[in-house]
PDB file of C-alpha atoms in Angstrom:
ATOM      1  CA  ASP A  88     148.740  53.903 184.816  1.00 56.00           C
ATOM      2  CA  ALA A  89     149.215  57.830 185.080  1.00 63.00           C
ATOM      3  CA  GLY A  90     146.089  59.416 186.004  1.00 92.00           C
ATOM      4  CA  ILE A  91     145.193  61.448 182.433  1.00 96.00           C
ATOM      5  CA  THR A  92     141.907  62.094 181.319  1.00 97.00           C
ATOM      6  CA  GLN A  93     140.651  63.927 177.942  1.00 98.00           C
ATOM      7  CA  SER A  94     137.731  65.486 177.183  1.00 97.00           C
ATOM      8  CA  PRO A  95     135.762  65.188 174.828  1.00 97.00           C
ATOM      9  CA  ARG A  96     136.925  61.754 173.686  1.00 97.00           C
ATOM     10  CA  HIS A  97     135.014  62.401 170.310  1.00 97.00           C
ATOM     11  CA  LYS A  98     134.074  65.819 168.695  1.00 97.00           C
ATOM     12  CA  VAL A  99     132.527  66.578 165.276  1.00 97.00           C
ATOM     13  CA  THR A 100     132.461  70.251 164.393  1.00 97.00           C
ATOM     14  CA  GLU A 101     132.317  72.744 161.382  1.00 97.00           C
ATOM     15  CA  THR A 102     134.769  74.789 159.718  1.00 97.00           C
ATOM     16  CA  GLY A 103     135.475  78.060 161.198  1.00 97.00           C
ATOM     17  CA  THR A 104     133.819  77.178 164.821  1.00 96.00           C
ATOM     18  CA  PRO A 105     136.038  77.349 167.978  1.00 96.00           C
ATOM     19  CA  VAL A 106     137.056  73.960 169.702  1.00 97.00           C
ATOM     20  CA  THR A 107     138.729  73.436 173.205  1.00 98.00           C
ATOM     21  CA  LEU A 108     140.155  70.264 174.494  1.00 98.00           C
ATOM     22  CA  ARG A 109     140.893  69.483 177.890  1.00 98.00           C
ATOM     23  CA  CYS A 110     143.641  67.451 179.464  1.00 98.00           C
ATOM     24  CA  HIS A 111     143.347  66.777 183.469  1.00 98.00           C
ATOM     25  CA  GLN A 112     146.078  65.052 185.280  1.00 97.00           C
ATOM     26  CA  THR A 113     145.881  63.992 188.876  1.00 96.00           C
ATOM     27  CA  GLU A 114     149.622  63.071 189.025  1.00 94.00           C
ATOM     28  CA  ASN A 115     151.066  66.635 189.872  1.00 94.00           C
ATOM     29  CA  HIS A 116     153.574  66.511 187.004  1.00 94.00           C
ATOM     30  CA  ARG A 117     154.830  69.806 186.205  1.00 93.00           C
ATOM     31  CA  TYR A 118     155.309  69.216 182.173  1.00 93.00           C
ATOM     32  CA  MET A 119     152.137  68.769 179.938  1.00 95.00           C
ATOM     33  CA  TYR A 120     152.027  68.183 176.127  1.00 95.00           C
ATOM     34  CA  TRP A 121     149.406  68.196 173.652  1.00 97.00           C
ATOM     35  CA  TYR A 122     150.423  66.127 170.283  1.00 97.00           C
ATOM     36  CA  ARG A 123     148.178  65.329 166.959  1.00 97.00           C
ATOM     37  CA  GLN A 124     148.438  61.714 165.350  1.00 97.00           C
ATOM     38  CA  ASP A 125     147.867  61.858 161.797  1.00 93.00           C
ATOM     39  CA  PRO A 126     148.399  58.470 159.369  1.00 86.00           C
ATOM     40  CA  GLY A 127     152.315  58.412 158.256  1.00 81.00           C
ATOM     41  CA  HIS A 128     153.422  61.166 160.499  1.00 83.00           C
ATOM     42  CA  GLY A 129     153.544  59.361 164.049  1.00 87.00           C
ATOM     43  CA  LEU A 130     152.812  61.926 166.890  1.00 94.00           C
ATOM     44  CA  ARG A 131     153.798  65.541 166.195  1.00 95.00           C
ATOM     45  CA  LEU A 132     154.003  68.029 169.146  1.00 95.00           C
ATOM     46  CA  ILE A 133     151.801  70.937 168.912  1.00 96.00           C
ATOM     47  CA  HIS A 134     152.488  73.024 172.270  1.00 96.00           C
ATOM     48  CA  TYR A 135     153.892  72.063 175.783  1.00 94.00           C
ATOM     49  CA  SER A 136     153.570  73.412 179.151  1.00 94.00           C
ATOM     50  CA  TYR A 137     156.684  73.409 181.907  1.00 91.00           C
ATOM     51  CA  GLY A 138     154.570  75.185 184.639  1.00 91.00           C
ATOM     52  CA  VAL A 139     151.663  76.983 185.240  1.00 93.00           C
ATOM     53  CA  LYS A 140     151.056  79.826 182.827  1.00 92.00           C
ATOM     54  CA  ASP A 141     154.444  78.627 181.271  1.00 93.00           C
ATOM     55  CA  THR A 142     153.981  77.232 177.697  1.00 94.00           C
ATOM     56  CA  ASP A 143     155.930  76.736 174.373  1.00 93.00           C
ATOM     57  CA  LYS A 144     155.471  75.913 170.689  1.00 94.00           C
ATOM     58  CA  GLY A 145     156.224  72.677 169.363  1.00 93.00           C
ATOM     59  CA  GLU A 146     156.529  71.555 165.783  1.00 91.00           C
ATOM     60  CA  VAL A 147     153.181  72.089 164.333  1.00 95.00           C
ATOM     61  CA  SER A 148     151.678  74.667 166.573  1.00 95.00           C
ATOM     62  CA  ASP A 149     150.018  77.117 163.967  1.00 95.00           C
ATOM     63  CA  GLY A 150     146.099  77.410 164.125  1.00 96.00           C
ATOM     64  CA  TYR A 151     146.380  76.379 167.972  1.00 97.00           C
ATOM     65  CA  SER A 152     146.650  78.018 171.241  1.00 97.00           C
ATOM     66  CA  VAL A 153     147.041  76.564 174.977  1.00 97.00           C
ATOM     67  CA  SER A 154     146.644  77.535 178.333  1.00 97.00           C
ATOM     68  CA  ARG A 155     147.645  76.261 181.680  1.00 97.00           C
ATOM     69  CA  SER A 156     146.002  78.223 184.619  1.00 96.00           C
ATOM     70  CA  LYS A 157     146.413  75.420 187.192  1.00 96.00           C
ATOM     71  CA  THR A 158     148.798  72.634 187.370  1.00 96.00           C
ATOM     72  CA  GLU A 159     146.409  69.589 186.725  1.00 97.00           C
ATOM     73  CA  ASP A 160     144.832  71.385 183.274  1.00 97.00           C
ATOM     74  CA  PHE A 161     146.142  71.851 179.943  1.00 98.00           C
ATOM     75  CA  LEU A 162     143.733  73.481 177.510  1.00 98.00           C
ATOM     76  CA  LEU A 163     144.315  73.259 173.703  1.00 98.00           C
ATOM     77  CA  THR A 164     142.011  75.737 171.796  1.00 98.00           C
ATOM     78  CA  LEU A 165     141.767  75.594 167.966  1.00 97.00           C
ATOM     79  CA  GLU A 166     140.471  79.342 167.190  1.00 93.00           C
ATOM     80  CA  SER A 167     138.617  78.611 164.059  1.00 96.00           C
ATOM     81  CA  ALA A 168     138.922  74.989 163.195  1.00 97.00           C
ATOM     82  CA  THR A 169     139.761  73.789 159.730  1.00 97.00           C
ATOM     83  CA  SER A 170     139.612  70.447 158.059  1.00 96.00           C
ATOM     84  CA  SER A 171     143.445  69.966 158.414  1.00 96.00           C
ATOM     85  CA  GLN A 172     142.812  69.911 161.824  1.00 97.00           C
ATOM     86  CA  THR A 173     140.904  66.838 161.760  1.00 97.00           C
ATOM     87  CA  SER A 174     143.080  64.360 164.006  1.00 97.00           C
ATOM     88  CA  VAL A 175     143.485  62.421 166.869  1.00 97.00           C
ATOM     89  CA  TYR A 176     145.034  64.441 169.764  1.00 98.00           C
ATOM     90  CA  PHE A 177     146.627  63.336 172.396  1.00 98.00           C
ATOM     91  CA  CYS A 178     147.810  64.754 176.089  1.00 97.00           C
ATOM     92  CA  ALA A 179     150.747  63.601 177.708  1.00 96.00           C
ATOM     93  CA  ILE A 180     152.605  64.432 180.925  1.00 95.00           C
ATOM     94  CA  SER A 181     156.047  63.818 182.443  1.00 92.00           C
ATOM     95  CA  GLU A 182     157.407  64.488 186.046  1.00 89.00           C
ATOM     96  CA  SER A 183     160.373  66.760 185.455  1.00 79.00           C
ATOM     97  CA  GLU A 184     163.084  67.529 183.104  1.00 72.00           C
ATOM     98  CA  GLN A 185     165.303  64.525 185.032  1.00 71.00           C
ATOM     99  CA  VAL A 186     162.326  61.961 184.618  1.00 69.00           C
ATOM    100  CA  LEU A 187     161.856  61.935 180.790  1.00 79.00           C
ATOM    101  CA  THR A 188     159.235  59.621 180.163  1.00 90.00           C
ATOM    102  CA  GLN A 189     155.957  60.644 179.010  1.00 93.00           C
ATOM    103  CA  PHE A 190     152.705  59.249 179.815  1.00 94.00           C
ATOM    104  CA  PHE A 191     149.448  59.341 177.629  1.00 96.00           C
ATOM    105  CA  GLY A 192     146.177  60.143 177.745  1.00 96.00           C
ATOM    106  CA  PRO A 193     143.186  58.180 175.695  1.00 96.00           C
ATOM    107  CA  GLY A 194     143.185  60.694 173.214  1.00 97.00           C
ATOM    108  CA  THR A 195     140.543  62.788 171.506  1.00 98.00           C
ATOM    109  CA  ARG A 196     139.121  62.262 168.166  1.00 97.00           C
ATOM    110  CA  LEU A 197     138.342  65.380 166.384  1.00 98.00           C
ATOM    111  CA  THR A 198     136.523  65.855 163.081  1.00 97.00           C
ATOM    112  CA  VAL A 199     136.041  69.355 161.248  1.00 97.00           C
ATOM    113  CA  LEU A 200     133.694  68.905 158.586  1.00 96.00           C
TER     114      LEU A 200
ATOM    115  CA  ALA B  37     167.131  68.447 163.369  1.00 79.00           C
ATOM    116  CA  GLN B  38     166.560  65.088 164.969  1.00 91.00           C
ATOM    117  CA  LYS B  39     164.778  62.290 163.216  1.00 94.00           C
ATOM    118  CA  VAL B  40     163.376  58.928 163.745  1.00 96.00           C
ATOM    119  CA  THR B  41     162.638  56.490 160.835  1.00 97.00           C
ATOM    120  CA  GLN B  42     160.602  53.300 161.090  1.00 97.00           C
ATOM    121  CA  ALA B  43     161.107  51.879 157.430  1.00 95.00           C
ATOM    122  CA  GLN B  44     158.313  49.097 158.167  1.00 96.00           C
ATOM    123  CA  THR B  45     155.095  50.225 157.717  1.00 95.00           C
ATOM    124  CA  GLU B  46     153.376  47.243 158.323  1.00 97.00           C
ATOM    125  CA  ILE B  47     154.539  43.634 159.179  1.00 97.00           C
ATOM    126  CA  SER B  48     152.470  40.536 159.372  1.00 97.00           C
ATOM    127  CA  VAL B  49     153.428  37.453 161.109  1.00 97.00           C
ATOM    128  CA  VAL B  50     151.704  34.206 162.468  1.00 97.00           C
ATOM    129  CA  GLU B  51     151.654  33.513 165.958  1.00 97.00           C
ATOM    130  CA  LYS B  52     154.774  32.198 167.858  1.00 97.00           C
ATOM    131  CA  GLU B  53     156.866  33.718 165.173  1.00 97.00           C
ATOM    132  CA  ASP B  54     159.698  35.879 166.342  1.00 97.00           C
ATOM    133  CA  VAL B  55     159.665  39.647 165.176  1.00 98.00           C
ATOM    134  CA  THR B  56     161.949  42.714 164.839  1.00 98.00           C
ATOM    135  CA  LEU B  57     160.829  46.014 164.361  1.00 98.00           C
ATOM    136  CA  ASP B  58     163.488  48.430 163.289  1.00 98.00           C
ATOM    137  CA  CYS B  59     164.366  52.182 164.339  1.00 98.00           C
ATOM    138  CA  VAL B  60     167.086  54.630 163.057  1.00 98.00           C
ATOM    139  CA  TYR B  61     167.415  57.862 164.298  1.00 97.00           C
ATOM    140  CA  GLU B  62     169.747  60.614 163.727  1.00 96.00           C
ATOM    141  CA  THR B  63     170.553  63.399 166.420  1.00 93.00           C
ATOM    142  CA  ARG B  64     173.613  65.897 166.540  1.00 91.00           C
ATOM    143  CA  ASP B  65     173.360  65.452 170.713  1.00 90.00           C
ATOM    144  CA  THR B  66     176.030  63.114 172.582  1.00 89.00           C
ATOM    145  CA  THR B  67     173.317  62.333 175.207  1.00 90.00           C
ATOM    146  CA  TYR B  68     169.868  61.154 174.131  1.00 93.00           C
ATOM    147  CA  TYR B  69     167.075  58.858 175.074  1.00 93.00           C
ATOM    148  CA  LEU B  70     165.122  56.622 173.065  1.00 95.00           C
ATOM    149  CA  PHE B  71     161.788  55.103 173.586  1.00 95.00           C
ATOM    150  CA  TRP B  72     159.262  52.594 172.468  1.00 97.00           C
ATOM    151  CA  TYR B  73     155.487  52.850 172.768  1.00 97.00           C
ATOM    152  CA  LYS B  74     152.893  50.693 171.939  1.00 97.00           C
ATOM    153  CA  GLN B  75     149.403  51.553 170.730  1.00 97.00           C
ATOM    154  CA  PRO B  76     146.781  48.704 170.385  1.00 96.00           C
ATOM    155  CA  PRO B  77     143.529  48.517 168.383  1.00 94.00           C
ATOM    156  CA  SER B  78     141.839  50.518 171.346  1.00 93.00           C
ATOM    157  CA  GLY B  79     144.179  53.901 170.628  1.00 93.00           C
ATOM    158  CA  GLU B  80     145.888  54.626 173.910  1.00 94.00           C
ATOM    159  CA  LEU B  81     149.777  54.704 173.815  1.00 95.00           C
ATOM    160  CA  VAL B  82     151.335  52.479 176.051  1.00 95.00           C
ATOM    161  CA  PHE B  83     154.845  53.402 177.370  1.00 94.00           C
ATOM    162  CA  LEU B  84     157.496  50.176 176.850  1.00 95.00           C
ATOM    163  CA  ILE B  85     160.866  51.002 177.474  1.00 92.00           C
ATOM    164  CA  ARG B  86     163.408  54.242 177.620  1.00 92.00           C
ATOM    165  CA  ARG B  87     167.172  53.677 177.185  1.00 91.00           C
ATOM    166  CA  ASN B  88     169.918  56.366 177.638  1.00 90.00           C
ATOM    167  CA  SER B  89     172.455  56.893 174.955  1.00 91.00           C
ATOM    168  CA  PHE B  90     175.374  56.282 177.631  1.00 88.00           C
ATOM    169  CA  ASP B  91     173.788  52.769 178.474  1.00 84.00           C
ATOM    170  CA  GLU B  92     174.345  50.370 175.493  1.00 79.00           C
ATOM    171  CA  GLN B  93     173.317  47.345 177.509  1.00 80.00           C
ATOM    172  CA  ASN B  94     170.675  45.398 175.891  1.00 82.00           C
ATOM    173  CA  GLU B  95     167.528  44.510 177.531  1.00 84.00           C
ATOM    174  CA  ILE B  96     165.271  41.675 178.002  1.00 86.00           C
ATOM    175  CA  SER B  97     161.663  41.991 179.582  1.00 87.00           C
ATOM    176  CA  GLY B  98     159.846  38.865 179.184  1.00 92.00           C
ATOM    177  CA  ARG B  99     159.157  38.177 175.417  1.00 94.00           C
ATOM    178  CA  TYR B 100     160.455  41.609 174.630  1.00 95.00           C
ATOM    179  CA  SER B 101     164.124  42.528 173.918  1.00 93.00           C
ATOM    180  CA  TRP B 102     165.750  45.697 172.766  1.00 94.00           C
ATOM    181  CA  ASN B 103     168.751  45.985 170.783  1.00 93.00           C
ATOM    182  CA  PHE B 104     170.571  49.511 171.141  1.00 94.00           C
ATOM    183  CA  GLN B 105     173.572  49.940 168.700  1.00 93.00           C
ATOM    184  CA  LYS B 106     175.005  53.403 168.900  1.00 92.00           C
ATOM    185  CA  SER B 107     177.648  52.553 165.790  1.00 92.00           C
ATOM    186  CA  THR B 108     174.490  51.956 163.581  1.00 95.00           C
ATOM    187  CA  SER B 109     172.287  54.562 165.252  1.00 96.00           C
ATOM    188  CA  SER B 110     169.309  51.834 165.575  1.00 96.00           C
ATOM    189  CA  PHE B 111     167.454  50.873 168.564  1.00 96.00           C
ATOM    190  CA  ASN B 112     165.791  47.908 167.625  1.00 96.00           C
ATOM    191  CA  PHE B 113     162.676  45.876 169.220  1.00 96.00           C
ATOM    192  CA  THR B 114     162.297  42.160 169.022  1.00 96.00           C
ATOM    193  CA  ILE B 115     159.333  40.165 170.096  1.00 97.00           C
ATOM    194  CA  THR B 116     159.845  36.579 170.764  1.00 96.00           C
ATOM    195  CA  ALA B 117     157.058  33.840 170.417  1.00 97.00           C
ATOM    196  CA  SER B 118     154.643  36.697 168.847  1.00 97.00           C
ATOM    197  CA  GLN B 119     150.863  36.465 170.143  1.00 97.00           C
ATOM    198  CA  VAL B 120     147.920  37.868 168.806  1.00 97.00           C
ATOM    199  CA  VAL B 121     147.527  40.316 171.651  1.00 96.00           C
ATOM    200  CA  ASP B 122     150.820  41.907 170.394  1.00 97.00           C
ATOM    201  CA  SER B 123     148.826  43.160 167.259  1.00 98.00           C
ATOM    202  CA  ALA B 124     149.467  47.022 167.672  1.00 97.00           C
ATOM    203  CA  VAL B 125     151.078  49.836 166.052  1.00 97.00           C
ATOM    204  CA  TYR B 126     154.621  50.605 167.386  1.00 98.00           C
ATOM    205  CA  PHE B 127     156.389  53.805 167.706  1.00 97.00           C
ATOM    206  CA  CYS B 128     160.261  54.303 168.161  1.00 97.00           C
ATOM    207  CA  ALA B 129     160.782  57.924 169.853  1.00 96.00           C
ATOM    208  CA  LEU B 130     163.924  59.958 170.341  1.00 95.00           C
ATOM    209  CA  ARG B 131     164.615  62.893 172.887  1.00 92.00           C
ATOM    210  CA  GLY B 132     167.818  65.081 172.746  1.00 87.00           C
ATOM    211  CA  ILE B 133     169.174  67.348 175.496  1.00 84.00           C
ATOM    212  CA  SER B 134     169.721  70.576 173.297  1.00 79.00           C
ATOM    213  CA  GLY B 135     167.224  73.033 172.256  1.00 76.00           C
ATOM    214  CA  SER B 136     164.397  71.937 170.229  1.00 74.00           C
ATOM    215  CA  ALA B 137     165.910  68.431 170.605  1.00 71.00           C
ATOM    216  CA  ARG B 138     164.562  67.988 174.001  1.00 78.00           C
ATOM    217  CA  GLN B 139     161.228  67.798 172.652  1.00 86.00           C
ATOM    218  CA  LEU B 140     160.074  63.832 171.615  1.00 90.00           C
ATOM    219  CA  THR B 141     160.343  63.098 168.095  1.00 93.00           C
ATOM    220  CA  PHE B 142     158.404  60.127 166.714  1.00 94.00           C
ATOM    221  CA  GLY B 143     158.943  57.626 164.011  1.00 95.00           C
ATOM    222  CA  SER B 144     155.557  56.986 161.820  1.00 95.00           C
ATOM    223  CA  GLY B 145     154.940  53.521 163.483  1.00 96.00           C
ATOM    224  CA  THR B 146     154.913  50.030 162.330  1.00 97.00           C
ATOM    225  CA  GLN B 147     151.762  48.220 162.153  1.00 97.00           C
ATOM    226  CA  LEU B 148     152.112  44.892 163.511  1.00 98.00           C
ATOM    227  CA  THR B 149     149.761  42.279 162.861  1.00 98.00           C
ATOM    228  CA  VAL B 150     149.889  38.628 164.810  1.00 97.00           C
ATOM    229  CA  LEU B 151     147.779  36.130 162.743  1.00 97.00           C
ATOM    230  CA  PRO B 152     146.657  33.292 164.604  1.00 95.00           C
TER     231      PRO B 152
END
């Protein structure tokens, strides 16, 4: 299994508070991704990174920001959480543009009250 | 924009039955990649297979087989002699090579329940 961890695994927070989710990999893969999973929608891409300090938006990026200061860590921040951001968040990694398969972390269940 | 449709929201079968999960995709790219992932009740996402658009050979791995047909834009997944442990949500996904299509687009998933 790919070495991907996510923290925290579960979080309950209140509307308006900032939240940061962390994804850590030990595979030294170049690409990292954040997805959210909601019933009826499958997984949707929030942001991704193609290298240290190189990030770009995905399909559902509004209300989220990311940072990648080291190869192994990719942070997802909700600046002011809303109830619509209640979801399960998955981090994924892939080795390169040529090696396309993405491997996923265990997920973080976030509840915004 | 690319799209993946998994029309079967839920399927229920009895153990040892064969079951096919359908996946239909849309893309403008002539080169693309198709994937299947499994999400068991524990919640993690497990990679099952990747298929390139230029390789239309069907693939078999144990009880699993995949039927890729470019003519109908389908990449169906068959489980032979299903087992209770096959109960999971299965996602089909598509990745193109141009612009935003280079990102992975998922279908909404098919919940498979295998009854003992």
